[in-house]
CSV table of N, CA, C and O in Angstrom, one decimal:
chain,number,residue,atom,x,y,z
Z,1,UNK,N,-38.3,-31.2,-222.4
Z,1,UNK,CA,-39.3,-31.6,-221.4
Z,1,UNK,C,-40.6,-30.9,-221.7
Z,1,UNK,O,-40.8,-30.1,-222.6
Z,2,UNK,N,-41.5,-31.2,-220.8
Z,2,UNK,CA,-42.9,-30.7,-220.9
Z,2,UNK,C,-43.1,-29.7,-219.8
Z,2,UNK,O,-42.7,-30.0,-218.6
Z,3,UNK,N,-43.8,-28.6,-220.0
Z,3,UNK,CA,-44.2,-27.7,-219.0
Z,3,UNK,C,-45.7,-27.3,-219.3
Z,3,UNK,O,-46.1,-27.1,-220.4
Z,4,UNK,N,-46.4,-27.1,-218.2
Z,4,UNK,CA,-47.8,-26.7,-218.3
Z,4,UNK,C,-48.3,-25.9,-217.2
Z,4,UNK,O,-48.1,-26.3,-216.0
Z,5,UNK,N,-48.8,-24.7,-217.5
Z,5,UNK,CA,-49.4,-23.9,-216.4
Z,5,UNK,C,-50.9,-24.0,-216.6
Z,5,UNK,O,-51.5,-23.8,-217.7
Z,6,UNK,N,-51.6,-24.2,-215.4
Z,6,UNK,CA,-53.0,-24.4,-215.4
Z,6,UNK,C,-53.6,-23.7,-214.2
Z,6,UNK,O,-53.0,-23.7,-213.2
Z,7,UNK,N,-54.7,-23.0,-214.4
Z,7,UNK,CA,-55.5,-22.4,-213.3
Z,7,UNK,C,-56.9,-23.0,-213.2
Z,7,UNK,O,-57.6,-23.1,-214.2
Z,8,UNK,N,-57.2,-23.5,-212.0
Z,8,UNK,CA,-58.5,-24.0,-211.7
Z,8,UNK,C,-59.3,-22.9,-211.0
Z,8,UNK,O,-58.8,-22.4,-210.0
Z,9,UNK,N,-60.4,-22.5,-211.5
Z,9,UNK,CA,-61.2,-21.4,-211.0
Z,9,UNK,C,-61.6,-21.6,-209.5
Z,9,UNK,O,-61.8,-22.8,-209.1
Z,10,UNK,N,-61.8,-20.5,-208.8
Z,10,UNK,CA,-62.2,-20.6,-207.4
Z,10,UNK,C,-63.5,-21.4,-207.3
Z,10,UNK,O,-64.4,-21.2,-208.1
Z,11,UNK,N,-63.6,-22.2,-206.2
Z,11,UNK,CA,-64.9,-22.9,-206.0
Z,11,UNK,C,-65.1,-24.1,-206.9
Z,11,UNK,O,-66.2,-24.7,-206.9
Z,12,UNK,N,-64.1,-24.5,-207.6
Z,12,UNK,CA,-64.2,-25.7,-208.5
Z,12,UNK,C,-63.1,-26.7,-208.3
Z,12,UNK,O,-62.1,-26.3,-207.6
Z,13,UNK,N,-63.2,-27.8,-208.8
Z,13,UNK,CA,-62.1,-28.8,-208.9
Z,13,UNK,C,-62.0,-29.2,-210.4
Z,13,UNK,O,-62.9,-29.0,-211.2
Z,14,UNK,N,-60.9,-29.9,-210.7
Z,14,UNK,CA,-60.6,-30.3,-212.0
Z,14,UNK,C,-59.9,-31.6,-212.0
Z,14,UNK,O,-59.1,-31.9,-211.1
Z,15,UNK,N,-60.1,-32.4,-213.0
Z,15,UNK,CA,-59.3,-33.6,-213.2
Z,15,UNK,C,-58.2,-33.3,-214.2
Z,15,UNK,O,-58.5,-32.8,-215.3
Z,16,UNK,N,-56.9,-33.4,-213.9
Z,16,UNK,CA,-55.8,-33.1,-214.7
Z,16,UNK,C,-55.1,-34.3,-215.2
Z,16,UNK,O,-54.8,-35.2,-214.3
Z,17,UNK,N,-54.8,-34.4,-216.4
Z,17,UNK,CA,-54.1,-35.5,-217.0
Z,17,UNK,C,-52.7,-35.0,-217.5
Z,17,UNK,O,-52.7,-34.3,-218.6
Z,18,UNK,N,-51.7,-35.2,-216.8
Z,18,UNK,CA,-50.4,-34.6,-217.1
Z,18,UNK,C,-49.4,-35.6,-217.6
Z,18,UNK,O,-49.1,-36.6,-217.0
Z,19,UNK,N,-48.9,-35.4,-218.8
Z,19,UNK,CA,-47.9,-36.3,-219.4
Z,19,UNK,C,-46.7,-36.5,-218.5
Z,19,UNK,O,-46.1,-35.5,-218.0
Z,20,UNK,N,-46.3,-37.7,-218.2
Z,20,UNK,CA,-45.2,-38.0,-217.3
Z,20,UNK,C,-44.8,-39.5,-217.5
Z,20,UNK,O,-45.7,-40.4,-217.6
Z,21,UNK,N,-43.5,-39.8,-217.5
Z,21,UNK,CA,-43.0,-41.1,-217.6
Z,21,UNK,C,-43.2,-41.9,-216.3
Z,21,UNK,O,-43.4,-43.1,-216.3
Z,22,UNK,N,-43.2,-41.1,-215.2
Z,22,UNK,CA,-43.4,-41.7,-213.9
Z,22,UNK,C,-43.8,-40.5,-213.0
Z,22,UNK,O,-43.5,-39.4,-213.3
Z,23,UNK,N,-44.4,-40.8,-211.9
Z,23,UNK,CA,-44.8,-39.8,-210.9
Z,23,UNK,C,-43.6,-39.1,-210.3
Z,23,UNK,O,-43.6,-37.9,-210.1
Z,24,UNK,N,-42.5,-39.9,-210.1
Z,24,UNK,CA,-41.3,-39.3,-209.6
Z,24,UNK,C,-40.6,-38.3,-210.5
Z,24,UNK,O,-39.9,-37.5,-210.0
Z,25,UNK,N,-40.9,-38.4,-211.8
Z,25,UNK,CA,-40.3,-37.4,-212.7
Z,25,UNK,C,-41.2,-36.2,-213.0
Z,25,UNK,O,-40.9,-35.4,-213.9
Z,26,UNK,N,-42.2,-36.0,-212.2
Z,26,UNK,CA,-43.1,-34.9,-212.4
Z,26,UNK,C,-43.0,-33.9,-211.2
Z,26,UNK,O,-43.1,-34.3,-210.0
Z,27,UNK,N,-42.9,-32.6,-211.5
Z,27,UNK,CA,-42.9,-31.6,-210.5
Z,27,UNK,C,-44.0,-30.6,-210.6
Z,27,UNK,O,-44.6,-30.4,-211.7
Z,28,UNK,N,-44.4,-30.0,-209.5
Z,28,UNK,CA,-45.4,-28.9,-209.5
Z,28,UNK,C,-44.7,-27.8,-208.8
Z,28,UNK,O,-44.3,-27.9,-207.6
Z,29,UNK,N,-44.5,-26.6,-209.5
Z,29,UNK,CA,-43.8,-25.5,-208.9
Z,29,UNK,C,-42.4,-25.8,-208.3
Z,29,UNK,O,-42.1,-25.4,-207.3
Z,30,UNK,N,-41.7,-26.8,-209.0
Z,30,UNK,CA,-40.4,-27.1,-208.6
Z,30,UNK,C,-40.3,-28.1,-207.5
Z,30,UNK,O,-39.2,-28.5,-207.1
Z,31,UNK,N,-41.4,-28.7,-207.0
Z,31,UNK,CA,-41.4,-29.7,-206.0
Z,31,UNK,C,-42.1,-30.9,-206.5
Z,31,UNK,O,-42.9,-30.8,-207.4
Z,32,UNK,N,-41.9,-32.1,-205.8
Z,32,UNK,CA,-42.6,-33.3,-206.3
Z,32,UNK,C,-44.1,-33.0,-206.4
Z,32,UNK,O,-44.7,-32.5,-205.4
Z,33,UNK,N,-44.7,-33.4,-207.5
Z,33,UNK,CA,-46.1,-33.2,-207.7
Z,33,UNK,C,-47.0,-34.0,-206.7
Z,33,UNK,O,-48.0,-33.6,-206.2
Z,34,UNK,N,-46.5,-35.2,-206.4
Z,34,UNK,CA,-47.2,-36.1,-205.4
Z,34,UNK,C,-47.1,-35.4,-204.0
Z,34,UNK,O,-46.1,-35.2,-203.5
Z,35,UNK,N,-48.2,-35.1,-203.5
Z,35,UNK,CA,-48.3,-34.4,-202.2
Z,35,UNK,C,-48.3,-32.9,-202.3
Z,35,UNK,O,-48.3,-32.2,-201.2
Z,36,UNK,N,-48.3,-32.3,-203.5
Z,36,UNK,CA,-48.3,-30.9,-203.6
Z,36,UNK,C,-49.7,-30.3,-203.1
Z,36,UNK,O,-50.7,-31.0,-203.3
Z,37,UNK,N,-49.7,-29.2,-202.5
Z,37,UNK,CA,-50.9,-28.6,-201.9
Z,37,UNK,C,-51.9,-28.4,-203.0
Z,37,UNK,O,-51.6,-27.9,-204.1
Z,38,UNK,N,-53.1,-28.9,-202.7
Z,38,UNK,CA,-54.3,-28.7,-203.7
Z,38,UNK,C,-54.4,-29.9,-204.7
Z,38,UNK,O,-55.4,-29.9,-205.4
Z,39,UNK,N,-53.4,-30.8,-204.7
Z,39,UNK,CA,-53.5,-31.9,-205.7
Z,39,UNK,C,-53.6,-33.2,-205.0
Z,39,UNK,O,-53.0,-33.4,-203.9
Z,40,UNK,N,-54.5,-34.1,-205.5
Z,40,UNK,CA,-54.6,-35.4,-205.1
Z,40,UNK,C,-54.3,-36.3,-206.2
Z,40,UNK,O,-54.9,-36.3,-207.3
Z,41,UNK,N,-53.2,-37.1,-206.1
Z,41,UNK,CA,-52.8,-38.1,-207.1
Z,41,UNK,C,-53.8,-39.2,-207.1
Z,41,UNK,O,-54.1,-39.8,-206.1
Z,42,UNK,N,-54.3,-39.5,-208.3
Z,42,UNK,CA,-55.3,-40.6,-208.5
Z,42,UNK,C,-54.6,-41.9,-209.0
Z,42,UNK,O,-54.8,-43.0,-208.5
Z,43,UNK,N,-53.9,-41.8,-210.2
Z,43,UNK,CA,-53.3,-42.9,-210.8
Z,43,UNK,C,-52.4,-42.5,-211.9
Z,43,UNK,O,-52.4,-41.4,-212.4
Z,44,UNK,N,-51.6,-43.5,-212.4
Z,44,UNK,CA,-50.8,-43.3,-213.6
Z,44,UNK,C,-51.6,-44.1,-214.7
Z,44,UNK,O,-52.1,-45.2,-214.4
Z,45,UNK,N,-51.8,-43.5,-215.9
Z,45,UNK,CA,-52.6,-44.2,-216.9
Z,45,UNK,C,-52.0,-43.7,-218.3
Z,45,UNK,O,-52.1,-42.6,-218.6
Z,46,UNK,N,-51.5,-44.7,-219.0
Z,46,UNK,CA,-51.1,-44.5,-220.4
Z,46,UNK,C,-50.1,-43.3,-220.5
Z,46,UNK,O,-50.3,-42.4,-221.4
Z,47,UNK,N,-49.1,-43.3,-219.7
Z,47,UNK,CA,-48.1,-42.2,-219.8
Z,47,UNK,C,-48.5,-40.9,-219.2
Z,47,UNK,O,-47.9,-39.9,-219.5
Z,48,UNK,N,-49.6,-40.9,-218.4
Z,48,UNK,CA,-50.1,-39.6,-217.8
Z,48,UNK,C,-50.3,-39.8,-216.3
Z,48,UNK,O,-50.8,-40.9,-215.9
Z,49,UNK,N,-50.0,-38.8,-215.5
Z,49,UNK,CA,-50.4,-38.8,-214.1
Z,49,UNK,C,-51.7,-38.1,-214.0
Z,49,UNK,O,-51.9,-37.0,-214.5
Z,50,UNK,N,-52.7,-38.7,-213.4
Z,50,UNK,CA,-54.0,-38.2,-213.2
Z,50,UNK,C,-54.2,-37.6,-211.8
Z,50,UNK,O,-53.9,-38.3,-210.8
Z,51,UNK,N,-54.6,-36.4,-211.7
Z,51,UNK,CA,-54.8,-35.7,-210.4
Z,51,UNK,C,-56.2,-35.1,-210.4
Z,51,UNK,O,-56.7,-34.7,-211.4
Z,52,UNK,N,-56.7,-35.0,-209.1
Z,52,UNK,CA,-57.8,-34.1,-208.9
Z,52,UNK,C,-57.2,-32.9,-208.3
Z,52,UNK,O,-56.4,-32.9,-207.3
Z,53,UNK,N,-57.5,-31.7,-208.8
Z,53,UNK,CA,-57.0,-30.4,-208.4
Z,53,UNK,C,-58.0,-29.5,-207.8
Z,53,UNK,O,-59.1,-29.3,-208.4
Z,54,UNK,N,-57.7,-28.9,-206.7
Z,54,UNK,CA,-58.6,-27.9,-206.1
Z,54,UNK,C,-58.3,-26.5,-206.8
Z,54,UNK,O,-57.4,-26.4,-207.6
Z,55,UNK,N,-59.1,-25.5,-206.5
Z,55,UNK,CA,-58.9,-24.2,-207.1
Z,55,UNK,C,-57.5,-23.7,-206.8
Z,55,UNK,O,-56.9,-23.9,-205.7
Z,56,UNK,N,-56.9,-23.0,-207.8
Z,56,UNK,CA,-55.5,-22.5,-207.7
Z,56,UNK,C,-54.8,-22.6,-209.0
Z,56,UNK,O,-55.3,-23.0,-210.0
Z,57,UNK,N,-53.5,-22.1,-208.9
Z,57,UNK,CA,-52.7,-22.1,-210.1
Z,57,UNK,C,-51.6,-23.2,-209.9
Z,57,UNK,O,-51.0,-23.3,-208.8
Z,58,UNK,N,-51.2,-23.9,-210.9
Z,58,UNK,CA,-50.3,-24.9,-210.9
Z,58,UNK,C,-49.3,-24.8,-212.1
Z,58,UNK,O,-49.7,-24.4,-213.2
Z,59,UNK,N,-48.0,-25.2,-211.8
Z,59,UNK,CA,-47.0,-25.2,-212.9
Z,59,UNK,C,-46.4,-26.6,-212.8
Z,59,UNK,O,-45.7,-26.9,-211.9
Z,60,UNK,N,-46.7,-27.4,-213.9
Z,60,UNK,CA,-46.2,-28.8,-213.9
Z,60,UNK,C,-45.0,-28.8,-214.9
Z,60,UNK,O,-45.0,-28.1,-215.9
Z,61,UNK,N,-44.0,-29.7,-214.6
Z,61,UNK,CA,-42.9,-29.9,-215.5
Z,61,UNK,C,-42.6,-31.4,-215.4
Z,61,UNK,O,-42.6,-32.0,-214.3
Z,62,UNK,N,-42.3,-32.0,-216.5
Z,62,UNK,CA,-41.9,-33.4,-216.5
Z,62,UNK,C,-40.8,-33.6,-217.6
Z,62,UNK,O,-40.6,-32.8,-218.4
Z,63,UNK,N,-40.3,-34.9,-217.6
Z,63,UNK,CA,-39.2,-35.2,-218.6
Z,63,UNK,C,-39.8,-35.7,-219.9
Z,63,UNK,O,-39.0,-36.2,-220.7
Z,64,UNK,N,-41.1,-35.6,-220.1
Z,64,UNK,CA,-41.6,-36.1,-221.4
Z,64,UNK,C,-41.3,-35.2,-222.5
Z,64,UNK,O,-41.4,-34.0,-222.4
Z,65,UNK,N,-40.9,-35.8,-223.6
Z,65,UNK,CA,-40.6,-35.0,-224.8
Z,65,UNK,C,-42.0,-34.6,-225.4
Z,65,UNK,O,-42.9,-35.5,-225.7
Z,66,UNK,N,-42.2,-33.3,-225.7
Z,66,UNK,CA,-43.5,-32.8,-226.2
Z,66,UNK,C,-43.8,-33.5,-227.5
Z,66,UNK,O,-45.0,-33.5,-227.9
Z,67,UNK,N,-42.9,-34.0,-228.3
Z,67,UNK,CA,-43.2,-34.7,-229.5
Z,67,UNK,C,-43.9,-36.0,-229.3
Z,67,UNK,O,-44.5,-36.6,-230.3
Z,68,UNK,N,-44.0,-36.5,-228.1
Z,68,UNK,CA,-44.6,-37.8,-227.8
Z,68,UNK,C,-46.1,-37.7,-227.8
Z,68,UNK,O,-46.8,-38.7,-227.8
Z,69,UNK,N,-46.7,-36.5,-227.8
Z,69,UNK,CA,-48.1,-36.4,-227.7
Z,69,UNK,C,-48.7,-35.3,-228.6
Z,69,UNK,O,-48.0,-34.6,-229.2
């Protein structure tokens, strides 16, 4: 699977493109990423979940094989 730790600095936002086969298969800190505090799901695009993220630290995990990208 895929795991990614990312920190968005205080006072900023970021657009995050996270490899995932589906939104349901993606977690943030062990919980469903959709609806996670600080994250706004925008869309699925070309095998990636696109989020707008507020400042904070995030730990994403998905079922994507790292060899796919």
